[in-house]
Amino acid sequence: MKDSTQKTAAVGYKLKLAIQKSGRLHDDSIRLLKECGIDISNGVNKLKAEASNFPVEVYFLRDDDIPQYVEDGVADIGFVGENVVYEKKKKVTVAEKLGFGKCRLSLAVRKGDDYTGVQSLSGRKIATSYPVILGDFLKEKGIDAEIHEISGSVEIAPGIGLADAICDLVSSGSTLFMNGLKETESILQSQAVLIKNKDLSEEKEQLIARLLFRIQSVKKAKNNKYILLNAPNAKLKEIIALLPGMKSPTVLPLAEEGWSSVHSVLNENEFWDIIEQLKAAGAQGILVVPIEKMIV
Ligand code: ATP
Ligand code: ZN
């Protein structure tokens, strides 16, 4: 009864979601929505697009502008990097980590430079597009350095004599390497997050809860694998003890007498450890299958 009342209450309401128009977060944002059963494939070249099967309207914006739009309520929610959220210091709530757009904000100096710790940056000039986060970091460490704000191509600053060091986003490190720089300190780990406005109606909060439920199911599925294996009955107890499963593993008899098929779910983090132990315990014919959605 409660459920159906809640659904009726949300009818007619539509969430406004801001995502990056183009760039590193765009494709993964669209993909996540799709995995959540939200299809906006017919409008990605416009300023905004409407989903056909979920009450959401998607706005395509520059990532730097998303926190401001969400604070102002122009958008109710947004997908944006944590680096941008912390740099802009807008009044928004971080509701969920989205598992893509992973990178780190790091300090780097020229390859040949003497660097013995952050203190080496005292009195030096550091180029960055993240003056707020860098400023906070230096203050916390008690380092007095000059921050030189530039909006792009930060990695070339030391090479052209603009700065002694840089503070920039890194993922593989190849851009630093190609510019003759070495990463010395990572000051923030970042990934895309879902941010929301601080003052939303009950109806919109309900829609966000539905969206978050879907996102969490997709994320869980990605972090888990479905595993099937054959086990001699004499070893079943030992093998079952190694498997967590969602409740407990499913055990089915095989056509061959004395053998069973065991099905379970394994988390990515413990996956290889457990597989090795299962093999050692006598498991055979181990199959590992991706999971599309995981509702717990
Ligand atoms: P826009 O035109 O929307 O302002 P942009 O050029 O500022 O785009 P992108 O380079 O597309 O931004 O990066 C968007 C986000 O992707 C970053 O803010 C960060 O959260 C994430 N990201 C992940 N890996 C990296 C990386 N190696 N370098 C830069 N950003 C990365
Ligand atoms: Zn940007």
Coordinates of C-alpha atoms and ligand atoms in Angstrom, one line a residue:
M1 CA 0.0 0.0 0.0
K2 CA 2.8 2.4 1.0
D3 CA 4.6 1.6 -2.2
S4 CA 1.8 2.5 -4.6
T5 CA 1.1 5.7 -2.7
Q6 CA 4.8 6.7 -3.1
K7 CA 4.7 6.0 -6.9
T8 CA 1.5 8.0 -7.4
A9 CA 3.0 10.9 -5.5
A10 CA 6.0 11.1 -8.0
V11 CA 3.8 11.1 -11.1
G12 CA 4.3 14.3 -13.2
Y13 CA 7.7 15.1 -11.6
K14 CA 10.8 15.0 -13.7
L15 CA 14.4 15.0 -12.5
K16 CA 16.9 17.4 -14.2
L17 CA 20.3 15.7 -14.5
A18 CA 23.4 17.5 -15.7
I19 CA 26.2 15.5 -17.4
Q20 CA 29.3 16.5 -19.3
K21 CA 28.6 17.6 -22.9
S22 CA 31.7 16.1 -24.3
G23 CA 35.0 14.9 -22.8
R24 CA 36.2 12.1 -20.6
L25 CA 33.0 11.7 -18.5
H26 CA 30.5 11.9 -21.3
D27 CA 30.5 8.4 -22.7
D28 CA 30.6 6.7 -19.3
S29 CA 27.8 8.9 -18.0
I30 CA 25.5 7.9 -21.0
R31 CA 26.6 4.2 -20.6
L32 CA 25.7 4.2 -16.8
L33 CA 22.3 5.6 -17.6
K34 CA 21.8 3.0 -20.2
E35 CA 22.8 0.2 -17.8
C36 CA 20.2 1.7 -15.5
G37 CA 17.6 1.2 -18.2
I38 CA 17.5 4.9 -19.1
D39 CA 17.8 5.6 -22.8
I40 CA 18.6 9.0 -24.1
S41 CA 20.3 7.9 -27.3
N42 CA 18.2 10.1 -29.6
G43 CA 19.3 13.5 -28.2
V44 CA 22.9 13.6 -27.3
N45 CA 23.8 16.4 -29.7
K46 CA 21.3 18.8 -28.3
L47 CA 21.5 21.0 -25.2
K48 CA 19.1 18.6 -23.5
A49 CA 17.4 15.3 -24.0
E50 CA 14.5 13.5 -22.5
A51 CA 14.6 9.8 -21.5
S52 CA 11.8 7.8 -22.9
N53 CA 11.5 5.4 -20.0
F54 CA 12.4 7.3 -16.8
P55 CA 11.2 10.7 -15.6
V56 CA 14.5 12.4 -16.3
E57 CA 15.6 15.2 -18.5
V58 CA 19.4 15.3 -19.3
Y59 CA 21.3 18.6 -19.7
F60 CA 24.6 18.5 -21.5
L61 CA 27.0 21.1 -19.9
R62 CA 30.7 21.8 -19.4
D63 CA 31.8 19.8 -16.3
D64 CA 33.1 22.9 -14.5
D65 CA 29.7 24.5 -14.6
I66 CA 27.8 21.4 -13.2
P67 CA 28.3 22.1 -9.4
Q68 CA 27.0 25.7 -9.8
Y69 CA 23.9 24.6 -11.8
V70 CA 23.1 22.0 -9.2
E71 CA 23.6 24.4 -6.3
D72 CA 21.2 26.9 -8.0
G73 CA 18.7 24.2 -8.8
V74 CA 18.9 24.7 -12.6
A75 CA 19.7 20.9 -12.4
D76 CA 18.6 18.7 -9.5
I77 CA 21.5 16.3 -9.8
G78 CA 24.7 16.0 -11.8
F79 CA 27.4 13.6 -12.7
V80 CA 30.8 15.2 -12.2
G81 CA 34.4 14.5 -11.1
E82 CA 35.1 14.8 -7.3
N83 CA 38.1 17.1 -8.3
V84 CA 35.6 19.6 -9.8
V85 CA 33.3 19.3 -6.8
Y86 CA 36.0 20.1 -4.3
E87 CA 37.6 22.8 -6.4
K88 CA 34.3 24.7 -6.8
K89 CA 33.3 24.4 -3.2
K90 CA 29.6 24.8 -4.1
K91 CA 26.8 23.9 -1.6
V92 CA 25.8 20.5 -3.0
T93 CA 25.6 17.0 -1.5
V94 CA 27.7 14.1 -2.8
A95 CA 25.3 11.2 -2.9
E96 CA 27.1 8.4 -4.6
K97 CA 30.5 7.4 -6.2
L98 CA 29.9 6.3 -9.7
G99 CA 33.0 4.1 -10.3
F100 CA 34.2 5.8 -13.5
G101 CA 36.4 8.8 -14.4
K102 CA 39.0 7.6 -11.9
C103 CA 42.1 9.8 -11.7
R104 CA 44.3 11.5 -9.1
L105 CA 45.4 15.1 -8.6
S106 CA 49.2 15.0 -8.3
L107 CA 52.2 17.2 -7.9
A108 CA 55.0 16.7 -10.5
V109 CA 58.4 18.2 -11.0
R110 CA 61.0 17.9 -13.8
K111 CA 62.6 14.5 -14.1
G112 CA 66.1 15.6 -13.1
D113 CA 65.0 17.9 -10.2
D114 CA 66.0 17.2 -6.6
Y115 CA 62.8 16.4 -4.7
T116 CA 63.0 15.1 -1.2
G117 CA 59.4 15.8 -0.1
V118 CA 56.8 18.5 -0.3
Q119 CA 59.1 20.9 1.5
S120 CA 61.2 21.0 -1.7
L121 CA 58.4 23.1 -3.1
S122 CA 58.9 25.9 -0.6
G123 CA 59.3 29.2 -2.4
R124 CA 58.7 27.6 -5.7
K125 CA 56.1 28.4 -8.4
I126 CA 53.4 25.7 -9.1
A127 CA 51.2 25.8 -12.1
T128 CA 47.7 24.3 -11.8
S129 CA 44.0 24.5 -12.8
Y130 CA 43.2 23.5 -9.2
P131 CA 44.2 26.5 -7.0
V132 CA 41.7 25.9 -4.3
I133 CA 42.6 22.2 -3.6
L134 CA 46.3 22.9 -4.0
G135 CA 46.1 25.9 -1.7
D136 CA 44.4 23.9 1.0
F137 CA 47.0 21.1 0.6
L138 CA 49.9 23.5 0.9
K139 CA 48.4 25.3 3.9
E140 CA 47.8 22.0 5.7
K141 CA 51.5 21.1 5.1
G142 CA 52.7 24.5 6.0
I143 CA 54.4 25.1 2.7
D144 CA 54.7 28.6 1.3
A145 CA 54.7 28.3 -2.5
E146 CA 53.4 30.5 -5.3
I147 CA 50.3 29.1 -7.1
H148 CA 50.1 30.1 -10.7
E149 CA 46.6 29.4 -12.1
I150 CA 46.3 28.3 -15.7
S151 CA 43.3 26.8 -17.4
G152 CA 44.8 24.1 -19.6
S153 CA 48.0 22.4 -20.8
V154 CA 49.4 22.6 -17.3
E155 CA 52.0 19.9 -18.1
I156 CA 54.0 22.2 -20.5
A157 CA 54.5 24.9 -17.8
P158 CA 57.9 23.7 -16.4
G159 CA 59.2 23.2 -20.0
I160 CA 58.6 26.8 -21.0
G161 CA 59.9 28.2 -17.7
L162 CA 56.4 29.2 -16.4
A163 CA 56.7 27.2 -13.2
D164 CA 59.0 24.9 -11.2
A165 CA 56.3 22.3 -10.6
I166 CA 52.7 21.4 -11.6
C167 CA 49.6 20.1 -9.9
D168 CA 47.4 18.3 -12.4
L169 CA 45.1 15.3 -13.0
V170 CA 46.9 12.1 -13.8
S171 CA 45.6 8.7 -14.8
S172 CA 48.2 6.6 -16.5
G173 CA 51.1 9.1 -16.1
S174 CA 52.0 9.0 -19.8
T175 CA 51.3 12.8 -20.3
L176 CA 53.7 13.6 -17.5
F177 CA 56.3 11.2 -18.9
M178 CA 56.1 12.7 -22.4
N179 CA 56.7 16.1 -20.9
G180 CA 59.8 15.1 -19.0
L181 CA 58.0 15.3 -15.6
K182 CA 57.9 12.9 -12.6
E183 CA 54.9 12.5 -10.3
T184 CA 56.0 13.2 -6.7
E185 CA 52.9 13.4 -4.6
S186 CA 49.2 12.5 -5.0
I187 CA 47.0 15.0 -3.2
L188 CA 43.5 13.8 -4.1
Q189 CA 42.0 10.5 -5.5
S190 CA 39.0 11.3 -7.7
Q191 CA 36.2 9.6 -9.6
A192 CA 32.8 10.7 -11.0
V193 CA 30.1 11.2 -8.4
L194 CA 26.4 12.0 -8.3
I195 CA 25.9 15.3 -6.7
K196 CA 22.5 16.7 -5.7
N197 CA 20.9 20.0 -4.8
K198 CA 20.5 20.5 -1.0
D199 CA 16.9 21.6 -1.1
L200 CA 14.8 19.1 -3.2
S201 CA 11.1 18.3 -2.9
E202 CA 10.1 14.9 -1.4
E203 CA 8.9 13.8 -4.9
K204 CA 12.3 14.5 -6.4
E205 CA 14.1 12.8 -3.6
Q206 CA 11.9 9.7 -4.3
L207 CA 13.0 9.8 -8.0
I208 CA 16.7 10.1 -6.9
A209 CA 16.2 7.1 -4.6
R210 CA 14.9 5.1 -7.5
L211 CA 17.9 6.1 -9.7
L212 CA 20.4 5.4 -6.9
F213 CA 18.9 2.0 -6.4
R214 CA 19.5 1.2 -10.1
I215 CA 23.0 2.7 -10.0
Q216 CA 24.0 0.7 -6.9
S217 CA 22.7 -2.5 -8.6
V218 CA 24.8 -1.9 -11.7
K219 CA 27.9 -1.1 -9.6
K220 CA 27.5 -4.2 -7.4
A221 CA 27.1 -6.4 -10.5
K222 CA 30.3 -5.0 -12.0
N223 CA 32.2 -5.8 -8.8
N224 CA 30.9 -9.3 -8.7
K225 CA 31.2 -12.5 -10.8
Y226 CA 28.9 -15.5 -11.0
I227 CA 30.9 -18.7 -10.6
L228 CA 30.0 -22.3 -11.4
L229 CA 32.1 -25.3 -10.6
N230 CA 32.1 -29.0 -10.3
A231 CA 33.0 -30.6 -6.9
P232 CA 33.4 -34.1 -5.7
N233 CA 30.8 -34.7 -3.0
A234 CA 33.5 -35.7 -0.6
K235 CA 35.0 -32.2 -0.9
L236 CA 31.7 -30.3 -0.9
K237 CA 31.8 -29.1 2.7
E238 CA 35.3 -27.7 2.3
I239 CA 34.5 -26.0 -1.0
I240 CA 31.2 -24.4 0.2
A241 CA 33.1 -23.0 3.2
L242 CA 35.2 -21.0 0.8
L243 CA 32.3 -19.4 -1.0
P244 CA 30.4 -16.4 0.3
G245 CA 27.4 -16.3 -2.1
M246 CA 24.4 -13.9 -1.8
K247 CA 22.8 -16.2 0.8
S248 CA 24.7 -19.5 0.4
P249 CA 25.8 -21.3 -2.7
T250 CA 23.4 -23.3 -4.8
V251 CA 24.3 -27.0 -5.0
L252 CA 22.9 -29.3 -7.7
P253 CA 23.6 -33.0 -8.3
L254 CA 25.5 -33.8 -11.5
A255 CA 24.6 -36.7 -13.8
E256 CA 27.8 -38.3 -12.8
E257 CA 27.4 -40.0 -9.4
G258 CA 29.4 -38.5 -6.5
W259 CA 29.7 -35.0 -8.1
S260 CA 27.8 -31.8 -7.6
S261 CA 27.6 -28.4 -9.4
V262 CA 28.1 -25.4 -7.1
H263 CA 27.0 -21.9 -8.1
S264 CA 27.9 -18.8 -6.2
V265 CA 28.8 -15.0 -6.5
L266 CA 32.3 -13.8 -5.8
N267 CA 33.6 -10.2 -5.2
E268 CA 36.3 -9.0 -7.6
N269 CA 38.6 -8.1 -4.7
E270 CA 38.8 -11.6 -3.3
F271 CA 38.2 -13.4 -6.6
W272 CA 41.7 -14.8 -7.5
D273 CA 42.5 -15.8 -3.9
I274 CA 39.3 -17.8 -3.7
I275 CA 39.7 -19.4 -7.1
E276 CA 43.2 -20.6 -6.1
Q277 CA 41.8 -22.1 -2.9
L278 CA 38.9 -23.7 -4.7
K279 CA 41.2 -25.4 -7.2
A280 CA 43.4 -26.6 -4.4
A281 CA 40.3 -28.0 -2.6
G282 CA 39.4 -30.1 -5.6
A283 CA 37.0 -27.9 -7.7
Q284 CA 37.0 -28.6 -11.4
G285 CA 35.6 -27.1 -14.5
I286 CA 35.3 -23.6 -13.0
L287 CA 33.3 -21.1 -15.1
V288 CA 33.2 -17.4 -14.4
V289 CA 30.3 -15.3 -15.8
P290 CA 29.7 -11.6 -15.7
I291 CA 26.6 -10.4 -13.9
E292 CA 24.4 -7.7 -15.5
K293 CA 22.4 -6.4 -12.5
M294 CA 22.6 -7.4 -8.9
I295 CA 19.6 -6.7 -6.6
V296 CA 20.2 -7.4 -3.0
Ligands
ATP1 P1 34.9 20.5 -20.3 O1 34.9 20.9 -21.7 O2 33.6 19.8 -19.9 O3 35.2 21.6 -19.3 P2 37.4 19.3 -19.5 O4 38.4 19.5 -20.6 O5 37.5 20.2 -18.3 O6 36.0 19.3 -20.1 P3 38.0 16.5 -19.4 O7 39.4 16.5 -19.8 O8 37.0 15.9 -20.3 O9 37.5 17.9 -18.9 O10 37.9 15.7 -18.0 C1 36.7 15.6 -17.3 C2 36.9 14.9 -16.0 O11 37.4 13.6 -16.2 C3 38.0 15.5 -15.1 O12 37.5 16.6 -14.3 C4 38.3 14.3 -14.2 O13 37.3 14.2 -13.1 C5 38.1 13.1 -15.1 N1 39.4 12.5 -15.5 C6 39.7 11.2 -15.5 N2 40.9 10.9 -15.9 C7 41.5 12.1 -16.2 C8 42.8 12.5 -16.7 N3 43.7 11.6 -17.0 N4 43.0 13.8 -17.0 C9 42.0 14.7 -16.8 N5 40.8 14.3 -16.3 C10 40.5 13.1 -16.0
ZN2 ZN 36.2 21.3 -17.6

